[in-house]
Amino acid sequence: MDELSIRSGDDVVRVRQQARVAAASCGLSLVDQTKLVTAASELARNTLVYGGGGTATIEIVKSDTGRSGVKIDFADNGPGIPDMELALTDGWSSGSGLGLGLSGARRLVDEFKVASEPGTGTTVVVIKWSR
Amino acid sequence: MDRVPIAKIGPTLFVSIQIDLEDESVVQLQEDLADQLTATGASGVIIDISAVEIVDSFIGRMLTMIGSISRLFDAETVIVGMRPAVAITLTELGLSLRGVRTALNAEKGLALLNGTA
Amino acid sequence: MDAYGGQGRMAVYLRDHHDKIVGRWAELVLAVVGGRLSLDEIRHELDDLYALLLRVMTQQDEHAMGELRATLDELSRSRARAGFTPSQTALGVFSVKDAVYELVADTADLVHEYLAFTRMVDDLGLRTFESYSAAREQIIADQSAAMMELSTPVVRLWEGVLAVPLVGTLDSARTQLVMEKLLETLVATGSEQAVIDITGVPTVDTEVAQHLLKTVNAARLLGAQCTICGIRPQVAQTIVSLGIEFGDIATKATLADALALALSNAGLKVVPA
């Protein structure tokens, strides 16, 4: 289990690298590794840009059926997401700029949970399993 | 911050992204390209991303913007060497990179720019 | 599962009568497996199991239960590999109850303990059944994956022109596979044209259309052009009535037409000899 602090652009790169290492060690296929790391990049950037900085915790997990996977927990104490439904729609792919990349990241992973309290902060937990 | 070098060969600007770039460097690349386009009057830009393992929405948007900026200077941009895993991920993300042309490699990219493709 | 602890009295009894019980157990298992394993092999396996059972029953350490589960799972797997039915494996486990009963029947004061013991053994026997199921499911999943791999060929029609004949339903799993194979082959062969033949796709609804569009978009990102062909008349009607738009993706009725278009895109022309 690795807790990384996200305070700068360099940290986003570091999160990508660590996510890649974890994904490879779990035996995820190349495409799945790419998807996970890309999702991690999106979410790490969200944490930095919208959350005012935060943390990413990467760990290897095991499912009930014995598969391994990578779980990443993003947390910040930022302003939170005011309109969750809007944030989860595909607004950003039309370049509206509103997009928080959440909907895209969700499509790249197997499990996705987001919790946000306006004024308190946001957590996003994602899991990608090996096949 | 790592600055991506831009090479000029004839009327074409060449950019090869070799490392995992952080956001600042990508923005800097955009600025540097705009500068170079005005300074040299280049008519084409080839961006080689064959060494790039991750293209997320930010980088994707930057690439599209580079295409738009180039067009303002009457130059065509071609992104070459995209890895299959990256293409699949971008498609899943819903990014189609409209506004930039793509080719399998720099050679084909040049052929595209020269209208000989 | 921690309800298996606290069987101290029974554990003592089992330990005291170790040889007799395990010996009898081995005989019973031998009868179930029909002589395909030797008495010694069986005894060896049962000695290990017996020791683990005692550890669990006396709650000696927290790893005992995990080890017992793992040992049973491995037993189930090896028996399955050897061709035994899951019933045979489970019956083998259950027969320890008979072995113990034969001795305990005369000892009236262990009735409660015996009951708790049998419940535990029942659970463990059922567990071997479940392991067997899980193993079979894994084999089926592996075979499905292998079949899907085989039924998704990407062929080289001509220099620079690939063909993807799709046969069967195009679900999201298949789409992923198609995208991966097509893109990798485009790069490997340096091809810039791909013809996707959907003659063998039974139904094209909005979902399938989306999968097709995804595949075409992914190929485009690499700099390749796709032509879709093999749209049957009924399929064409469905597509139109569903309002599916293929936008600027070229579509042709036949593979021949699609090939001609792909060749023309590649700057080639077919002329009579």
Short mmCIF file of C-alpha atoms in Angstrom, two decimals:
data_model
loop_
_atom_site.label_atom_id
_atom_site.label_comp_id
_atom_site.label_asym_id
_atom_site.label_seq_id
_atom_site.Cartn_x
_atom_site.Cartn_y
_atom_site.Cartn_z
CA MET A 1 0.00 0.00 0.00
CA ASP A 2 1.42 3.30 -1.15
CA GLU A 3 0.15 6.70 -0.15
CA LEU A 4 1.23 9.43 -2.52
CA SER A 5 0.74 13.11 -1.96
CA ILE A 6 -0.64 15.11 -4.90
CA ARG A 7 0.55 18.69 -4.70
CA SER A 8 2.05 19.37 -8.08
CA GLY A 9 2.19 18.31 -11.71
CA ASP A 10 5.19 16.13 -10.90
CA ASP A 11 3.07 14.25 -8.40
CA VAL A 12 0.51 13.45 -11.10
CA VAL A 13 3.34 11.88 -13.10
CA ARG A 14 4.43 9.94 -10.02
CA VAL A 15 0.91 8.61 -9.49
CA ARG A 16 0.91 7.40 -13.12
CA GLN A 17 4.23 5.64 -12.64
CA GLN A 18 3.22 3.95 -9.40
CA ALA A 19 -0.12 2.91 -10.86
CA ARG A 20 1.73 1.40 -13.79
CA VAL A 21 4.04 -0.57 -11.50
CA ALA A 22 1.10 -1.90 -9.49
CA ALA A 23 -0.88 -2.82 -12.60
CA ALA A 24 2.06 -4.68 -14.11
CA SER A 25 2.68 -6.61 -10.90
CA CYS A 26 -0.94 -7.77 -10.90
CA GLY A 27 -0.64 -9.21 -14.36
CA LEU A 28 -3.04 -6.78 -16.03
CA SER A 29 -2.88 -6.87 -19.84
CA LEU A 30 -1.17 -3.96 -21.58
CA VAL A 31 -4.47 -2.42 -22.63
CA ASP A 32 -5.88 -2.76 -19.12
CA GLN A 33 -2.72 -1.26 -17.64
CA THR A 34 -3.04 1.69 -20.00
CA LYS A 35 -6.69 2.17 -19.09
CA LEU A 36 -5.98 2.11 -15.37
CA VAL A 37 -3.03 4.47 -15.56
CA THR A 38 -4.99 6.86 -17.78
CA ALA A 39 -7.88 6.83 -15.32
CA ALA A 40 -5.41 7.43 -12.48
CA SER A 41 -3.98 10.36 -14.41
CA GLU A 42 -7.45 11.90 -14.87
CA LEU A 43 -8.36 11.47 -11.23
CA ALA A 44 -5.01 12.62 -9.89
CA ARG A 45 -5.31 15.74 -11.98
CA ASN A 46 -8.84 16.33 -10.67
CA THR A 47 -7.53 16.04 -7.14
CA LEU A 48 -4.85 18.60 -7.91
CA VAL A 49 -6.83 21.07 -9.97
CA TYR A 50 -10.32 20.86 -8.48
CA GLY A 51 -9.52 19.48 -5.05
CA GLY A 52 -6.68 21.81 -4.26
CA GLY A 53 -4.32 18.90 -3.73
CA GLY A 54 -4.77 15.63 -1.89
CA THR A 55 -3.60 12.04 -1.80
CA ALA A 56 -3.69 8.88 -3.86
CA THR A 57 -3.40 5.50 -2.14
CA ILE A 58 -2.50 2.58 -4.36
CA GLU A 59 -2.90 -1.00 -3.19
CA ILE A 60 -3.12 -4.48 -4.62
CA VAL A 61 -6.35 -6.26 -3.73
CA LYS A 62 -7.77 -9.77 -4.16
CA SER A 63 -11.31 -10.58 -5.19
CA ASP A 64 -13.44 -13.36 -3.68
CA THR A 65 -12.72 -15.44 -6.75
CA GLY A 66 -8.99 -15.05 -6.28
CA ARG A 67 -8.26 -12.49 -9.00
CA SER A 68 -5.85 -9.71 -8.19
CA GLY A 69 -6.53 -6.09 -8.92
CA VAL A 70 -5.30 -2.58 -8.37
CA LYS A 71 -7.28 -0.29 -6.11
CA ILE A 72 -6.61 3.44 -6.03
CA ASP A 73 -8.18 5.80 -3.54
CA PHE A 74 -8.10 9.53 -4.35
CA ALA A 75 -8.94 11.96 -1.58
CA ASP A 76 -8.94 15.69 -1.19
CA ASN A 77 -10.33 18.28 1.19
CA GLY A 78 -11.39 20.61 -1.56
CA PRO A 79 -14.69 22.32 -2.28
CA GLY A 80 -16.40 19.06 -3.29
CA ILE A 81 -18.56 18.39 -6.32
CA PRO A 82 -21.66 20.59 -6.34
CA ASP A 83 -23.59 18.69 -8.99
CA MET A 84 -22.68 15.00 -9.00
CA GLU A 85 -25.03 14.07 -11.81
CA LEU A 86 -23.60 16.72 -14.06
CA ALA A 87 -20.06 15.72 -13.19
CA LEU A 88 -20.77 12.13 -14.17
CA THR A 89 -22.27 12.92 -17.56
CA ASP A 90 -20.23 13.15 -20.70
CA GLY A 91 -20.24 16.94 -20.83
CA TRP A 92 -16.53 17.24 -21.19
CA SER A 93 -16.07 15.20 -24.29
CA SER A 94 -17.72 17.97 -26.25
CA GLY A 95 -15.06 20.25 -24.87
CA SER A 96 -17.32 22.23 -22.63
CA GLY A 97 -14.58 22.52 -20.05
CA LEU A 98 -16.98 21.57 -17.31
CA GLY A 99 -15.81 18.02 -17.47
CA LEU A 100 -14.03 16.65 -14.48
CA GLY A 101 -13.00 13.58 -16.41
CA LEU A 102 -15.02 11.46 -13.99
CA SER A 103 -17.30 9.88 -16.55
CA GLY A 104 -14.37 9.02 -18.76
CA ALA A 105 -12.36 7.54 -15.92
CA ARG A 106 -15.37 5.48 -14.91
CA ARG A 107 -15.49 3.78 -18.30
CA LEU A 108 -11.86 2.77 -17.99
CA VAL A 109 -12.13 0.86 -14.72
CA ASP A 110 -14.16 -2.06 -13.39
CA GLU A 111 -15.33 -0.52 -10.11
CA PHE A 112 -15.90 3.15 -9.45
CA LYS A 113 -17.15 4.91 -6.34
CA VAL A 114 -17.30 8.64 -5.79
CA ALA A 115 -18.35 10.45 -2.64
CA SER A 116 -18.36 14.19 -2.23
CA GLU A 117 -19.57 16.67 0.34
CA PRO A 118 -19.64 20.30 -0.79
CA GLY A 119 -17.27 22.06 1.53
CA THR A 120 -15.66 18.93 2.92
CA GLY A 121 -13.94 17.21 0.05
CA THR A 122 -14.12 14.36 -2.42
CA THR A 123 -13.03 10.74 -2.52
CA VAL A 124 -12.94 8.57 -5.61
CA VAL A 125 -12.12 4.87 -5.36
CA VAL A 126 -11.45 2.79 -8.45
CA ILE A 127 -10.54 -0.84 -8.98
CA LYS A 128 -9.30 -2.61 -12.11
CA TRP A 129 -9.16 -6.40 -12.00
CA SER A 130 -6.92 -8.72 -13.90
CA ARG A 131 -8.72 -11.21 -16.15
CA MET B 1 10.24 21.02 -16.23
CA ASP B 2 11.29 19.16 -19.35
CA ARG B 3 11.08 21.07 -22.59
CA VAL B 4 10.26 19.06 -25.69
CA PRO B 5 12.69 19.91 -28.51
CA ILE B 6 11.30 20.97 -31.89
CA ALA B 7 13.30 20.21 -35.00
CA LYS B 8 12.80 21.75 -38.40
CA ILE B 9 13.37 19.80 -41.60
CA GLY B 10 12.36 21.69 -44.71
CA PRO B 11 8.86 23.08 -44.31
CA THR B 12 8.02 20.70 -41.49
CA LEU B 13 8.40 20.94 -37.74
CA PHE B 14 9.13 17.65 -35.98
CA VAL B 15 8.32 16.92 -32.37
CA SER B 16 9.09 13.61 -30.73
CA ILE B 17 7.66 13.09 -27.26
CA GLN B 18 9.94 10.65 -25.51
CA ILE B 19 9.04 10.80 -21.86
CA ASP B 20 6.12 10.90 -19.49
CA LEU B 21 5.29 14.58 -19.67
CA GLU B 22 3.73 16.53 -16.88
CA ASP B 23 1.07 19.06 -17.73
CA GLU B 24 3.37 22.09 -17.63
CA SER B 25 5.63 20.65 -20.31
CA VAL B 26 2.68 19.93 -22.57
CA VAL B 27 1.45 23.51 -22.28
CA GLN B 28 4.98 24.72 -22.92
CA LEU B 29 5.14 22.59 -26.07
CA GLN B 30 1.99 24.24 -27.34
CA GLU B 31 3.51 27.69 -26.79
CA ASP B 32 6.85 26.71 -28.32
CA LEU B 33 5.13 25.32 -31.42
CA ALA B 34 3.10 28.48 -31.86
CA ASP B 35 6.33 30.50 -31.61
CA GLN B 36 8.14 28.28 -34.09
CA LEU B 37 5.28 28.33 -36.58
CA THR B 38 5.26 32.12 -36.70
CA ALA B 39 9.05 32.32 -36.75
CA THR B 40 9.63 29.75 -39.49
CA GLY B 41 6.44 29.81 -41.53
CA ALA B 42 6.45 26.01 -41.45
CA SER B 43 3.49 24.44 -43.26
CA GLY B 44 3.40 21.15 -41.38
CA VAL B 45 3.84 19.73 -37.92
CA ILE B 46 4.56 16.09 -37.15
CA ILE B 47 4.14 15.00 -33.55
CA ASP B 48 5.56 11.55 -32.90
CA ILE B 49 3.92 9.89 -29.92
CA SER B 50 5.22 6.38 -30.52
CA ALA B 51 6.99 6.46 -27.15
CA VAL B 52 3.99 7.80 -25.29
CA GLU B 53 2.25 5.22 -23.13
CA ILE B 54 -0.50 7.38 -21.68
CA VAL B 55 -2.66 9.99 -23.35
CA ASP B 56 -5.33 11.26 -21.01
CA SER B 57 -8.00 13.89 -21.62
CA PHE B 58 -5.66 16.76 -20.82
CA ILE B 59 -2.98 15.67 -23.25
CA GLY B 60 -5.66 14.76 -25.78
CA ARG B 61 -7.14 18.24 -25.58
CA MET B 62 -3.69 19.78 -25.92
CA LEU B 63 -3.06 17.77 -29.07
CA THR B 64 -6.35 18.95 -30.55
CA MET B 65 -5.49 22.52 -29.61
CA ILE B 66 -2.11 22.23 -31.27
CA GLY B 67 -3.97 21.20 -34.40
CA SER B 68 -6.23 24.24 -34.21
CA ILE B 69 -3.37 26.64 -33.50
CA SER B 70 -1.38 25.25 -36.42
CA ARG B 71 -4.32 25.69 -38.72
CA LEU B 72 -4.48 29.36 -37.75
CA PHE B 73 -0.97 29.58 -39.15
CA ASP B 74 -2.03 27.67 -42.23
CA ALA B 75 -0.13 24.59 -41.15
CA GLU B 76 -1.34 21.00 -40.99
CA THR B 77 -0.63 18.80 -37.97
CA VAL B 78 -0.23 15.04 -38.09
CA ILE B 79 0.03 12.89 -34.98
CA VAL B 80 2.00 9.74 -35.72
CA GLY B 81 2.82 6.48 -34.02
CA MET B 82 -0.07 6.24 -31.61
CA ARG B 83 0.10 2.94 -29.72
CA PRO B 84 -2.89 0.57 -30.00
CA ALA B 85 -3.43 0.56 -26.23
CA VAL B 86 -3.53 4.36 -26.25
CA ALA B 87 -5.97 4.45 -29.19
CA ILE B 88 -8.28 1.98 -27.46
CA THR B 89 -8.17 3.98 -24.23
CA LEU B 90 -8.83 7.28 -25.99
CA THR B 91 -11.77 5.72 -27.79
CA GLU B 92 -13.16 4.48 -24.50
CA LEU B 93 -12.69 7.97 -23.05
CA GLY B 94 -14.69 9.32 -25.96
CA LEU B 95 -11.87 11.41 -27.39
CA SER B 96 -11.66 11.29 -31.17
CA LEU B 97 -9.01 13.98 -31.64
CA ARG B 98 -11.01 15.56 -34.43
CA GLY B 99 -9.07 18.36 -35.98
CA VAL B 100 -5.78 16.53 -36.16
CA ARG B 101 -4.79 14.01 -38.74
CA THR B 102 -3.07 10.81 -37.81
CA ALA B 103 -0.69 8.40 -39.46
CA LEU B 104 1.07 5.20 -38.53
CA ASN B 105 4.56 6.69 -38.59
CA ALA B 106 6.55 9.79 -39.48
CA GLU B 107 7.14 8.62 -43.05
CA LYS B 108 3.44 8.22 -43.75
CA GLY B 109 2.79 11.44 -41.87
CA LEU B 110 5.11 13.30 -44.23
CA ALA B 111 3.44 11.70 -47.24
CA LEU B 112 0.14 12.99 -45.90
CA LEU B 113 1.51 16.51 -45.50
CA ASN B 114 3.02 16.48 -48.98
CA GLY B 115 -0.24 15.35 -50.48
CA THR B 116 1.44 12.26 -51.86
CA ALA B 117 -0.42 9.89 -49.56
CA MET C 1 -16.19 -20.63 10.57
CA ASP C 2 -14.84 -19.68 13.97
CA ALA C 3 -17.72 -21.67 15.34
CA TYR C 4 -15.47 -24.66 14.80
CA GLY C 5 -13.32 -23.73 17.70
CA GLY C 6 -14.26 -24.68 21.20
CA GLN C 7 -14.41 -28.37 20.38
CA GLY C 8 -11.71 -29.04 22.93
CA ARG C 9 -13.21 -32.19 24.42
CA MET C 10 -13.79 -33.77 21.03
CA ALA C 11 -10.29 -32.79 19.97
CA VAL C 12 -8.81 -34.58 22.96
CA TYR C 13 -10.83 -37.69 22.11
CA LEU C 14 -9.74 -37.52 18.49
CA ARG C 15 -6.11 -37.11 19.48
CA ASP C 16 -6.25 -40.03 21.89
CA HIS C 17 -7.73 -42.30 19.24
CA HIS C 18 -5.72 -40.89 16.35
CA ASP C 19 -4.42 -44.11 14.84
CA LYS C 20 -7.66 -46.01 15.06
CA ILE C 21 -9.76 -43.22 13.59
CA VAL C 22 -7.43 -42.25 10.77
CA GLY C 23 -6.88 -45.92 9.95
CA ARG C 24 -10.61 -46.55 9.70
CA TRP C 25 -11.13 -43.30 7.80
CA ALA C 26 -8.52 -44.34 5.27
CA GLU C 27 -10.28 -47.66 4.74
CA LEU C 28 -13.58 -45.92 4.11
CA VAL C 29 -12.01 -43.48 1.66
CA LEU C 30 -10.32 -46.38 -0.11
CA ALA C 31 -13.73 -47.93 -0.68
CA VAL C 32 -15.04 -44.68 -2.18
CA VAL C 33 -12.14 -44.09 -4.55
CA GLY C 34 -12.39 -47.63 -5.84
CA GLY C 35 -8.79 -48.60 -5.48
CA ARG C 36 -7.38 -45.88 -7.71
CA LEU C 37 -5.30 -44.59 -4.85
CA SER C 38 -3.19 -46.67 -2.47
CA LEU C 39 -3.94 -46.95 1.22
CA ASP C 40 -0.62 -45.30 2.02
CA GLU C 41 -1.30 -42.29 -0.20
CA ILE C 42 -4.69 -41.86 1.40
CA ARG C 43 -3.31 -42.22 4.93
CA HIS C 44 -0.74 -39.57 4.21
CA GLU C 45 -3.35 -37.08 3.00
CA LEU C 46 -5.66 -37.83 5.90
CA ASP C 47 -2.92 -37.46 8.51
CA ASP C 48 -2.39 -33.90 7.30
CA LEU C 49 -6.09 -33.15 7.29
CA TYR C 50 -6.57 -34.69 10.71
CA ALA C 51 -3.82 -32.56 12.22
CA LEU C 52 -5.37 -29.44 10.74
CA LEU C 53 -8.80 -30.41 12.02
CA LEU C 54 -7.44 -30.74 15.55
CA ARG C 55 -5.77 -27.35 15.33
CA VAL C 56 -9.00 -25.73 14.21
CA MET C 57 -11.06 -27.47 16.86
CA THR C 58 -8.79 -26.33 19.67
CA GLN C 59 -8.40 -22.86 18.16
CA GLN C 60 -4.70 -23.32 18.53
CA ASP C 61 -3.79 -20.58 16.09
CA GLU C 62 -5.45 -18.20 13.72
CA HIS C 63 -3.85 -19.66 10.61
CA ALA C 64 -5.32 -23.12 11.12
CA MET C 65 -8.66 -22.40 9.40
CA GLY C 66 -6.98 -20.79 6.39
CA GLU C 67 -4.63 -23.74 6.03
CA LEU C 68 -7.46 -26.22 6.37
CA ARG C 69 -9.42 -24.45 3.61
CA ALA C 70 -6.38 -24.31 1.37
CA THR C 71 -5.63 -28.00 1.93
CA LEU C 72 -9.20 -28.99 1.12
CA ASP C 73 -9.20 -26.83 -2.01
CA GLU C 74 -6.00 -28.46 -3.17
CA LEU C 75 -7.42 -31.92 -2.38
CA SER C 76 -10.52 -31.09 -4.42
CA ARG C 77 -8.42 -29.89 -7.34
CA SER C 78 -6.07 -32.85 -7.38
CA ARG C 79 -8.95 -35.31 -7.15
CA ALA C 80 -10.70 -33.49 -10.00
CA ARG C 81 -7.57 -33.65 -12.11
CA ALA C 82 -7.29 -37.36 -11.36
CA GLY C 83 -10.79 -37.82 -12.75
CA PHE C 84 -12.72 -38.39 -9.53
CA THR C 85 -16.22 -36.98 -9.28
CA PRO C 86 -16.87 -34.21 -6.75
CA SER C 87 -19.16 -36.63 -4.90
CA GLN C 88 -16.31 -39.05 -4.39
CA THR C 89 -14.15 -36.32 -2.89
CA ALA C 90 -16.95 -35.06 -0.65
CA LEU C 91 -17.88 -38.60 0.46
CA GLY C 92 -14.27 -39.14 1.33
CA VAL C 93 -14.40 -36.18 3.68
CA PHE C 94 -17.80 -37.15 5.09
CA SER C 95 -16.62 -40.67 5.93
CA VAL C 96 -14.56 -39.40 8.88
CA LYS C 97 -17.91 -39.07 10.64
CA ASP C 98 -18.48 -42.80 10.31
CA ALA C 99 -14.96 -43.57 11.49
CA VAL C 100 -15.49 -41.48 14.61
CA TYR C 101 -19.03 -42.75 15.19
CA GLU C 102 -17.90 -46.34 15.32
CA LEU C 103 -15.80 -45.49 18.37
CA VAL C 104 -17.96 -42.84 19.99
CA ALA C 105 -21.22 -44.78 19.75
CA ASP C 106 -20.47 -46.41 23.11
CA THR C 107 -19.55 -43.14 24.84
CA ALA C 108 -22.84 -41.45 25.73
CA ASP C 109 -21.24 -38.26 27.11
CA LEU C 110 -19.83 -37.05 23.80
CA VAL C 111 -23.20 -36.77 22.01
CA HIS C 112 -23.23 -32.96 21.85
CA GLU C 113 -19.62 -32.79 20.86
CA TYR C 114 -20.17 -35.38 18.15
CA LEU C 115 -23.03 -33.35 16.70
CA ALA C 116 -20.89 -30.20 16.54
CA PHE C 117 -18.14 -32.25 14.94
CA THR C 118 -20.46 -33.62 12.25
CA ARG C 119 -21.70 -30.13 11.39
CA MET C 120 -18.14 -29.02 10.84
CA VAL C 121 -17.34 -32.01 8.67
CA ASP C 122 -20.49 -31.42 6.60
CA ASP C 123 -19.41 -27.84 5.90
CA LEU C 124 -15.94 -28.97 4.92
CA GLY C 125 -17.24 -31.70 2.63
CA LEU C 126 -19.52 -29.21 0.88
CA ARG C 127 -16.60 -26.91 0.48
CA THR C 128 -14.79 -29.47 -1.65
CA PHE C 129 -17.86 -29.54 -3.87
CA GLU C 130 -17.75 -25.79 -4.29
CA SER C 131 -14.05 -25.82 -5.14
CA TYR C 132 -14.77 -28.34 -7.84
CA SER C 133 -17.49 -26.09 -9.32
CA ALA C 134 -15.24 -23.09 -9.24
CA ALA C 135 -12.50 -25.01 -11.04
CA ARG C 136 -14.94 -26.12 -13.77
CA GLU C 137 -16.18 -22.56 -14.22
CA GLN C 138 -12.62 -21.41 -14.70
CA ILE C 139 -12.07 -24.03 -17.39
CA ILE C 140 -15.24 -22.95 -19.18
CA ALA C 141 -14.20 -19.30 -18.99
CA ASP C 142 -10.77 -20.15 -20.39
CA GLN C 143 -12.30 -22.13 -23.24
CA SER C 144 -14.71 -19.27 -24.04
CA ALA C 145 -11.82 -16.88 -24.24
CA ALA C 146 -9.91 -19.24 -26.50
CA MET C 147 -12.94 -19.62 -28.77
CA MET C 148 -13.41 -15.90 -29.01
CA GLU C 149 -9.78 -15.48 -29.90
CA LEU C 150 -10.09 -18.06 -32.67
CA SER C 151 -13.26 -16.56 -34.11
CA THR C 152 -11.79 -13.08 -34.46
CA PRO C 153 -9.31 -13.27 -37.31
CA VAL C 154 -7.74 -10.26 -38.97
CA VAL C 155 -6.60 -11.09 -42.50
CA ARG C 156 -4.38 -9.33 -44.93
CA LEU C 157 -6.30 -8.89 -48.17
CA TRP C 158 -3.65 -6.94 -49.95
CA GLU C 159 -0.64 -4.83 -49.21
CA GLY C 160 -1.92 -2.19 -46.87
CA VAL C 161 -5.46 -3.60 -46.75
CA LEU C 162 -6.73 -5.67 -43.85
CA ALA C 163 -10.04 -7.47 -43.56
CA VAL C 164 -11.93 -8.19 -40.37
CA PRO C 165 -14.70 -10.73 -41.02
CA LEU C 166 -16.92 -10.59 -37.98
CA VAL C 167 -18.92 -13.70 -37.22
CA GLY C 168 -21.34 -13.85 -34.33
CA THR C 169 -22.60 -11.27 -31.91
CA LEU C 170 -20.53 -8.17 -31.37
CA ASP C 171 -20.65 -7.62 -27.63
CA SER C 172 -18.30 -5.38 -25.67
CA ALA C 173 -15.88 -8.20 -24.86
CA ARG C 174 -15.63 -9.16 -28.53
CA THR C 175 -15.26 -5.52 -29.52
CA GLN C 176 -12.28 -5.12 -27.21
CA LEU C 177 -10.65 -8.15 -28.78
CA VAL C 178 -11.40 -6.95 -32.32
CA MET C 179 -9.98 -3.51 -31.59
CA GLU C 180 -6.81 -4.94 -30.09
CA LYS C 181 -6.19 -7.38 -32.93
CA LEU C 182 -7.05 -4.93 -35.68
CA LEU C 183 -4.91 -2.12 -34.29
CA GLU C 184 -1.94 -4.36 -33.59
CA THR C 185 -2.11 -5.80 -37.10
CA LEU C 186 -2.43 -2.32 -38.63
CA VAL C 187 0.79 -1.31 -36.88
CA ALA C 188 2.58 -4.58 -37.55
CA THR C 189 1.78 -4.59 -41.28
CA GLY C 190 1.87 -0.83 -41.77
CA SER C 191 -1.60 -0.99 -43.27
CA GLU C 192 -3.82 2.02 -43.58
CA GLN C 193 -6.99 0.40 -44.87
CA ALA C 194 -9.33 -1.96 -43.05
CA VAL C 195 -12.50 -3.59 -44.34
CA ILE C 196 -14.90 -4.68 -41.65
CA ASP C 197 -17.31 -7.31 -42.93
CA ILE C 198 -20.42 -7.67 -40.81
CA THR C 199 -22.20 -10.26 -42.95
CA GLY C 200 -21.85 -12.73 -40.10
CA VAL C 201 -23.24 -10.44 -37.42
CA PRO C 202 -26.85 -11.55 -36.87
CA THR C 203 -28.30 -8.33 -35.46
CA VAL C 204 -27.13 -4.77 -35.60
CA ASP C 205 -28.81 -2.66 -32.97
CA THR C 206 -27.70 0.61 -31.40
CA GLU C 207 -25.28 -1.16 -29.10
CA VAL C 208 -23.62 -3.14 -31.88
CA ALA C 209 -23.46 0.01 -34.00
CA GLN C 210 -21.70 1.79 -31.14
CA HIS C 211 -19.19 -1.03 -30.91
CA LEU C 212 -18.53 -0.77 -34.63
CA LEU C 213 -18.10 2.98 -34.40
CA LYS C 214 -15.67 2.53 -31.51
CA THR C 215 -13.62 0.13 -33.56
CA VAL C 216 -13.54 2.48 -36.54
CA ASN C 217 -12.62 5.45 -34.35
CA ALA C 218 -9.78 3.55 -32.72
CA ALA C 219 -8.41 2.56 -36.14
CA ARG C 220 -8.68 6.18 -37.29
CA LEU C 221 -6.62 7.36 -34.34
CA LEU C 222 -3.85 5.24 -35.73
CA GLY C 223 -4.26 6.84 -39.14
CA ALA C 224 -6.21 4.05 -40.83
CA GLN C 225 -9.40 4.23 -42.85
CA CYS C 226 -12.21 1.75 -42.38
CA THR C 227 -14.90 0.58 -44.75
CA ILE C 228 -17.82 -1.39 -43.44
CA CYS C 229 -19.46 -3.95 -45.69
CA GLY C 230 -21.82 -6.90 -45.55
CA ILE C 231 -24.88 -4.97 -44.44
CA ARG C 232 -27.77 -7.27 -45.26
CA PRO C 233 -31.11 -5.82 -46.42
CA GLN C 234 -32.92 -6.53 -43.13
CA VAL C 235 -30.00 -5.11 -41.19
CA ALA C 236 -30.07 -1.99 -43.35
CA GLN C 237 -33.74 -1.50 -42.51
CA THR C 238 -33.04 -1.91 -38.79
CA ILE C 239 -30.20 0.56 -38.90
CA VAL C 240 -32.30 3.19 -40.61
CA SER C 241 -35.34 2.68 -38.42
CA LEU C 242 -33.18 2.92 -35.28
CA GLY C 243 -31.79 6.16 -36.60
CA ILE C 244 -28.20 4.95 -36.42
CA GLU C 245 -25.85 7.24 -38.29
CA PHE C 246 -22.57 5.95 -39.63
CA GLY C 247 -21.56 9.51 -40.35
CA ASP C 248 -18.58 9.71 -42.62
CA ILE C 249 -17.69 6.06 -42.38
CA ALA C 250 -17.90 4.46 -45.81
CA THR C 251 -20.27 1.54 -46.06
CA LYS C 252 -20.62 -0.86 -48.97
CA ALA C 253 -22.93 -3.75 -49.63
CA THR C 254 -20.36 -6.34 -50.65
CA LEU C 255 -16.82 -7.23 -49.67
CA ALA C 256 -15.83 -6.82 -53.32
CA ASP C 257 -17.03 -3.23 -53.39
CA ALA C 258 -15.36 -2.52 -50.07
CA LEU C 259 -12.08 -3.99 -51.30
CA ALA C 260 -12.24 -1.85 -54.45
CA LEU C 261 -12.79 1.24 -52.32
CA ALA C 262 -10.00 0.33 -49.91
CA LEU C 263 -7.58 -0.26 -52.79
CA SER C 264 -8.57 3.03 -54.36
CA ASN C 265 -8.00 4.78 -51.03
CA ALA C 266 -4.57 3.18 -50.96
CA GLY C 267 -3.89 4.61 -54.38
CA LEU C 268 -4.25 1.31 -56.19
CA LYS C 269 -6.48 0.28 -59.05
CA VAL C 270 -7.58 -3.12 -60.36
CA VAL C 271 -7.31 -3.34 -64.16
CA PRO C 272 -7.89 -6.20 -66.56
CA ALA C 273 -4.78 -8.13 -67.46
#
